[in-house]
Amino acid sequence: GAGVSQSPSNKVTEKGKDVELRCDPISGHTALYWYRQSLGQGLEFLIYFQGNSAPDKSGLPSDRFSAERTGGSVSTLTIQRTQQEDSAVYLCASSPDYYGYTFGSGTRLTVV
Amino acid sequence: EDQVTQSPEALRLQEGESSSLNCSYTVSGLRGLFWYRQDPGKGPEFLFTLYSAGEEKEKERLKATLTKKESFLHITAPKPEDSATYLCAVTNFNKFYFGSGTKLNVKP
């Protein structure tokens, strides 16, 4: 597609429920990042996929967070047993290399 | 510790009042420094990439410069539509490091 697509754009969930956030990167982009941005805060790195290499999961805040990338394209970020502190905008970015990352518009997650 | 620090956190300017935003970094093995613009409710929009000290890039009223320790985003004669949060990021090929951003408000 023309850009990075994220879905849903908004998600409201009850505390304790699991949620899945989807990212469709630009076709052919080998690198994919997940970030989250809490209100008024900077971007917090979560996880990084590069081609077929093992992902860099060093930014995942707890074992409730996991992500996968199928076929080197679509990525899904899963948050289990959501907590109120998980409320944030989750951003996905992709790149053909290490430069010129393109961000999606994000998924705004609200845990109530 | 590898980190990126942006200042000021917030900046209020009158239309036409030029100023600069700062991004200082301590990331080792710099391979690129990026500036993004983020409007409320949207993902960051790429502005510039700088690769080496002394490099400069320009786009309309914006000019980005880079030294070995910091980068400046100069805004010349800003307009209200320049109001946004400006994010700085650094990569060393292993990871991206983002600053917390500078929230710019340009008043007419």
PDB file of N, CA, C and O in Angstrom, chain A residues 33 35 37 40-43 45 48 56 58 91 98-101 103-106 108, chain B residues 31-32 34 36 38 41-44 46 49 51 87 91 93-96 98-100:
ATOM      1  N   TYR A  33       9.022  -1.560  13.322  1.00  0.00           N
ATOM      2  CA  TYR A  33       9.125  -1.211  14.733  1.00  0.00           C
ATOM      3  C   TYR A  33       7.724  -1.057  15.322  1.00  0.00           C
ATOM      4  O   TYR A  33       6.813  -0.567  14.662  1.00  0.00           O
ATOM      5  N   TYR A  35       6.178   1.047  18.653  1.00  0.00           N
ATOM      6  CA  TYR A  35       6.411   1.988  19.724  1.00  0.00           C
ATOM      7  C   TYR A  35       5.081   2.250  20.434  1.00  0.00           C
ATOM      8  O   TYR A  35       4.008   2.007  19.880  1.00  0.00           O
ATOM      9  N   GLN A  37       3.226   5.516  22.736  1.00  0.00           N
ATOM     10  CA  GLN A  37       3.353   6.894  23.184  1.00  0.00           C
ATOM     11  C   GLN A  37       2.235   7.175  24.175  1.00  0.00           C
ATOM     12  O   GLN A  37       1.061   7.209  23.803  1.00  0.00           O
ATOM     13  N   GLY A  40       1.445  12.881  26.398  1.00  0.00           N
ATOM     14  CA  GLY A  40       2.463  13.858  26.751  1.00  0.00           C
ATOM     15  C   GLY A  40       3.876  13.323  26.819  1.00  0.00           C
ATOM     16  O   GLY A  40       4.800  14.062  27.147  1.00  0.00           O
ATOM     17  N   GLN A  41       4.062  12.063  26.496  1.00  0.00           N
ATOM     18  CA  GLN A  41       5.387  11.452  26.578  1.00  0.00           C
ATOM     19  C   GLN A  41       5.984  11.239  25.200  1.00  0.00           C
ATOM     20  O   GLN A  41       5.304  11.316  24.184  1.00  0.00           O
ATOM     21  N   GLY A  42       7.274  10.942  25.195  1.00  0.00           N
ATOM     22  CA  GLY A  42       7.939  10.615  23.942  1.00  0.00           C
ATOM     23  C   GLY A  42       7.641   9.189  23.534  1.00  0.00           C
ATOM     24  O   GLY A  42       6.900   8.467  24.184  1.00  0.00           O
ATOM     25  N   LEU A  43       8.251   8.795  22.441  1.00  0.00           N
ATOM     26  CA  LEU A  43       8.034   7.447  21.933  1.00  0.00           C
ATOM     27  C   LEU A  43       8.851   6.435  22.730  1.00  0.00           C
ATOM     28  O   LEU A  43      10.037   6.639  22.967  1.00  0.00           O
ATOM     29  N   PHE A  45      10.198   2.629  22.751  1.00  0.00           N
ATOM     30  CA  PHE A  45      10.464   1.482  21.899  1.00  0.00           C
ATOM     31  C   PHE A  45       9.898   0.209  22.520  1.00  0.00           C
ATOM     32  O   PHE A  45      10.058  -0.035  23.715  1.00  0.00           O
ATOM     33  N   TYR A  48      11.341  -4.704  17.643  1.00  0.00           N
ATOM     34  CA  TYR A  48      11.900  -4.412  16.316  1.00  0.00           C
ATOM     35  C   TYR A  48      12.072  -5.715  15.556  1.00  0.00           C
ATOM     36  O   TYR A  48      12.667  -6.662  16.062  1.00  0.00           O
ATOM     37  N   ASP A  56      14.123  -7.994  18.123  1.00  0.00           N
ATOM     38  CA  ASP A  56      14.651  -7.354  19.326  1.00  0.00           C
ATOM     39  C   ASP A  56      13.469  -7.016  20.216  1.00  0.00           C
ATOM     40  O   ASP A  56      12.747  -6.060  19.970  1.00  0.00           O
ATOM     41  N   SER A  58      13.613  -6.208  23.429  1.00  0.00           N
ATOM     42  CA  SER A  58      14.123  -5.634  24.665  1.00  0.00           C
ATOM     43  C   SER A  58      13.255  -4.521  25.234  1.00  0.00           C
ATOM     44  O   SER A  58      13.370  -4.184  26.411  1.00  0.00           O
ATOM     45  N   LEU A  91       2.208   2.874  18.046  1.00  0.00           N
ATOM     46  CA  LEU A  91       2.621   3.261  16.700  1.00  0.00           C
ATOM     47  C   LEU A  91       3.490   2.189  16.067  1.00  0.00           C
ATOM     48  O   LEU A  91       4.330   1.588  16.730  1.00  0.00           O
ATOM     49  N   TYR A  98      17.659   1.229   7.245  1.00  0.00           N
ATOM     50  CA  TYR A  98      17.685   1.908   8.539  1.00  0.00           C
ATOM     51  C   TYR A  98      17.286   3.371   8.427  1.00  0.00           C
ATOM     52  O   TYR A  98      17.349   4.088   9.402  1.00  0.00           O
ATOM     53  N   TYR A  99      16.870   3.796   7.258  1.00  0.00           N
ATOM     54  CA  TYR A  99      16.593   5.207   7.074  1.00  0.00           C
ATOM     55  C   TYR A  99      15.185   5.432   6.567  1.00  0.00           C
ATOM     56  O   TYR A  99      14.565   4.548   6.010  1.00  0.00           O
ATOM     57  N   GLY A 100      14.715   6.642   6.757  1.00  0.00           N
ATOM     58  CA  GLY A 100      13.445   7.042   6.181  1.00  0.00           C
ATOM     59  C   GLY A 100      12.269   6.239   6.661  1.00  0.00           C
ATOM     60  O   GLY A 100      11.440   5.801   5.879  1.00  0.00           O
ATOM     61  N   TYR A 101      12.215   6.017   7.984  1.00  0.00           N
ATOM     62  CA  TYR A 101      11.084   5.281   8.533  1.00  0.00           C
ATOM     63  C   TYR A 101       9.781   6.009   8.264  1.00  0.00           C
ATOM     64  O   TYR A 101       9.703   7.217   8.365  1.00  0.00           O
ATOM     65  N   PHE A 103       5.834   6.117   9.575  1.00  0.00           N
ATOM     66  CA  PHE A 103       4.972   5.707  10.678  1.00  0.00           C
ATOM     67  C   PHE A 103       3.527   5.553  10.219  1.00  0.00           C
ATOM     68  O   PHE A 103       3.064   6.265   9.316  1.00  0.00           O
ATOM     69  N   GLY A 104       2.814   4.650  10.876  1.00  0.00           N
ATOM     70  CA  GLY A 104       1.366   4.592  10.723  1.00  0.00           C
ATOM     71  C   GLY A 104       0.733   5.661  11.608  1.00  0.00           C
ATOM     72  O   GLY A 104       1.424   6.371  12.335  1.00  0.00           O
ATOM     73  N   SER A 105      -0.566   5.762  11.546  1.00  0.00           N
ATOM     74  CA  SER A 105      -1.286   6.760  12.334  1.00  0.00           C
ATOM     75  C   SER A 105      -1.545   6.305  13.763  1.00  0.00           C
ATOM     76  O   SER A 105      -1.993   7.090  14.587  1.00  0.00           O
ATOM     77  N   GLY A 106      -1.254   5.030  14.037  1.00  0.00           N
ATOM     78  CA  GLY A 106      -1.359   4.565  15.402  1.00  0.00           C
ATOM     79  C   GLY A 106      -2.708   3.983  15.770  1.00  0.00           C
ATOM     80  O   GLY A 106      -3.721   4.193  15.100  1.00  0.00           O
ATOM     81  N   ARG A 108      -5.085   4.031  19.123  1.00  0.00           N
ATOM     82  CA  ARG A 108      -5.274   4.610  20.460  1.00  0.00           C
ATOM     83  C   ARG A 108      -5.984   3.588  21.323  1.00  0.00           C
ATOM     84  O   ARG A 108      -7.142   3.257  21.075  1.00  0.00           O
TER      85      ARG A 108
ATOM     86  N   ARG B  31      24.563   6.621  13.404  1.00  0.00           N
ATOM     87  CA  ARG B  31      24.452   6.341  11.975  1.00  0.00           C
ATOM     88  C   ARG B  31      23.425   7.249  11.303  1.00  0.00           C
ATOM     89  O   ARG B  31      23.350   7.273  10.069  1.00  0.00           O
ATOM     90  N   GLY B  32      22.647   7.952  12.077  1.00  0.00           N
ATOM     91  CA  GLY B  32      21.681   8.876  11.494  1.00  0.00           C
ATOM     92  C   GLY B  32      20.880   9.574  12.574  1.00  0.00           C
ATOM     93  O   GLY B  32      20.605   8.987  13.616  1.00  0.00           O
ATOM     94  N   PHE B  34      17.321  11.919  13.010  1.00  0.00           N
ATOM     95  CA  PHE B  34      16.084  12.185  12.290  1.00  0.00           C
ATOM     96  C   PHE B  34      15.249  13.217  13.032  1.00  0.00           C
ATOM     97  O   PHE B  34      15.203  13.219  14.260  1.00  0.00           O
ATOM     98  N   TYR B  36      11.231  14.546  13.154  1.00  0.00           N
ATOM     99  CA  TYR B  36       9.862  14.248  12.762  1.00  0.00           C
ATOM    100  C   TYR B  36       8.960  15.355  13.292  1.00  0.00           C
ATOM    101  O   TYR B  36       9.224  15.962  14.326  1.00  0.00           O
ATOM    102  N   GLN B  38       4.971  15.799  14.553  1.00  0.00           N
ATOM    103  CA  GLN B  38       3.788  15.027  14.919  1.00  0.00           C
ATOM    104  C   GLN B  38       2.645  15.964  15.265  1.00  0.00           C
ATOM    105  O   GLN B  38       2.757  16.790  16.177  1.00  0.00           O
ATOM    106  N   GLY B  41      -3.011  13.361  17.372  1.00  0.00           N
ATOM    107  CA  GLY B  41      -3.824  12.276  16.839  1.00  0.00           C
ATOM    108  C   GLY B  41      -3.249  11.601  15.606  1.00  0.00           C
ATOM    109  O   GLY B  41      -3.901  10.749  15.013  1.00  0.00           O
ATOM    110  N   LYS B  42      -2.038  11.966  15.237  1.00  0.00           N
ATOM    111  CA  LYS B  42      -1.426  11.373  14.048  1.00  0.00           C
ATOM    112  C   LYS B  42      -0.058  10.794  14.380  1.00  0.00           C
ATOM    113  O   LYS B  42       0.551  11.139  15.379  1.00  0.00           O
ATOM    114  N   GLY B  43       0.428   9.930  13.511  1.00  0.00           N
ATOM    115  CA  GLY B  43       1.766   9.407  13.661  1.00  0.00           C
ATOM    116  C   GLY B  43       2.794  10.436  13.242  1.00  0.00           C
ATOM    117  O   GLY B  43       2.481  11.392  12.534  1.00  0.00           O
ATOM    118  N   PRO B  44       4.027  10.262  13.670  1.00  0.00           N
ATOM    119  CA  PRO B  44       5.074  11.207  13.285  1.00  0.00           C
ATOM    120  C   PRO B  44       5.293  11.237  11.775  1.00  0.00           C
ATOM    121  O   PRO B  44       5.254  10.207  11.111  1.00  0.00           O
ATOM    122  N   PHE B  46       7.941  12.209   8.808  1.00  0.00           N
ATOM    123  CA  PHE B  46       9.377  12.391   8.603  1.00  0.00           C
ATOM    124  C   PHE B  46       9.675  13.756   8.002  1.00  0.00           C
ATOM    125  O   PHE B  46       9.022  14.201   7.066  1.00  0.00           O
ATOM    126  N   THR B  49      16.732  13.657   7.567  1.00  0.00           N
ATOM    127  CA  THR B  49      17.769  12.772   8.087  1.00  0.00           C
ATOM    128  C   THR B  49      19.110  13.464   7.931  1.00  0.00           C
ATOM    129  O   THR B  49      19.420  14.001   6.866  1.00  0.00           O
ATOM    130  N   TYR B  51      23.330  12.753   8.595  1.00  0.00           N
ATOM    131  CA  TYR B  51      24.204  11.597   8.768  1.00  0.00           C
ATOM    132  C   TYR B  51      25.542  11.934   9.403  1.00  0.00           C
ATOM    133  O   TYR B  51      26.154  11.066  10.041  1.00  0.00           O
ATOM    134  N   LEU B  87       9.833  15.833  17.001  1.00  0.00           N
ATOM    135  CA  LEU B  87      10.555  14.729  17.617  1.00  0.00           C
ATOM    136  C   LEU B  87      11.904  14.534  16.944  1.00  0.00           C
ATOM    137  O   LEU B  87      12.025  14.648  15.731  1.00  0.00           O
ATOM    138  N   THR B  91      19.716   6.805  15.409  1.00  0.00           N
ATOM    139  CA  THR B  91      19.923   5.374  15.238  1.00  0.00           C
ATOM    140  C   THR B  91      21.404   5.056  15.169  1.00  0.00           C
ATOM    141  O   THR B  91      22.193   5.844  14.637  1.00  0.00           O
ATOM    142  N   PHE B  93      22.095   1.827  14.144  1.00  0.00           N
ATOM    143  CA  PHE B  93      21.856   0.601  13.392  1.00  0.00           C
ATOM    144  C   PHE B  93      21.324  -0.531  14.252  1.00  0.00           C
ATOM    145  O   PHE B  93      20.882  -1.522  13.721  1.00  0.00           O
ATOM    146  N   ASN B  94      21.419  -0.414  15.556  1.00  0.00           N
ATOM    147  CA  ASN B  94      20.839  -1.441  16.418  1.00  0.00           C
ATOM    148  C   ASN B  94      19.429  -1.066  16.873  1.00  0.00           C
ATOM    149  O   ASN B  94      18.577  -1.933  17.018  1.00  0.00           O
ATOM    150  N   LYS B  95      19.234   0.204  17.078  1.00  0.00           N
ATOM    151  CA  LYS B  95      17.969   0.644  17.657  1.00  0.00           C
ATOM    152  C   LYS B  95      17.773   2.138  17.371  1.00  0.00           C
ATOM    153  O   LYS B  95      18.727   2.850  17.084  1.00  0.00           O
ATOM    154  N   PHE B  96      16.503   2.520  17.431  1.00  0.00           N
ATOM    155  CA  PHE B  96      16.171   3.939  17.372  1.00  0.00           C
ATOM    156  C   PHE B  96      16.009   4.452  18.796  1.00  0.00           C
ATOM    157  O   PHE B  96      15.432   3.781  19.637  1.00  0.00           O
ATOM    158  N   PHE B  98      14.467   7.797  20.707  1.00  0.00           N
ATOM    159  CA  PHE B  98      13.672   9.005  20.496  1.00  0.00           C
ATOM    160  C   PHE B  98      13.774   9.941  21.692  1.00  0.00           C
ATOM    161  O   PHE B  98      13.839   9.494  22.849  1.00  0.00           O
ATOM    162  N   GLY B  99      13.764  11.230  21.411  1.00  0.00           N
ATOM    163  CA  GLY B  99      13.603  12.221  22.456  1.00  0.00           C
ATOM    164  C   GLY B  99      12.129  12.338  22.810  1.00  0.00           C
ATOM    165  O   GLY B  99      11.273  11.711  22.180  1.00  0.00           O
ATOM    166  N   SER B 100      11.833  13.149  23.821  1.00  0.00           N
ATOM    167  CA  SER B 100      10.450  13.318  24.269  1.00  0.00           C
ATOM    168  C   SER B 100       9.700  14.364  23.461  1.00  0.00           C
ATOM    169  O   SER B 100       8.506  14.523  23.630  1.00  0.00           O
TER     170      SER B 100
END
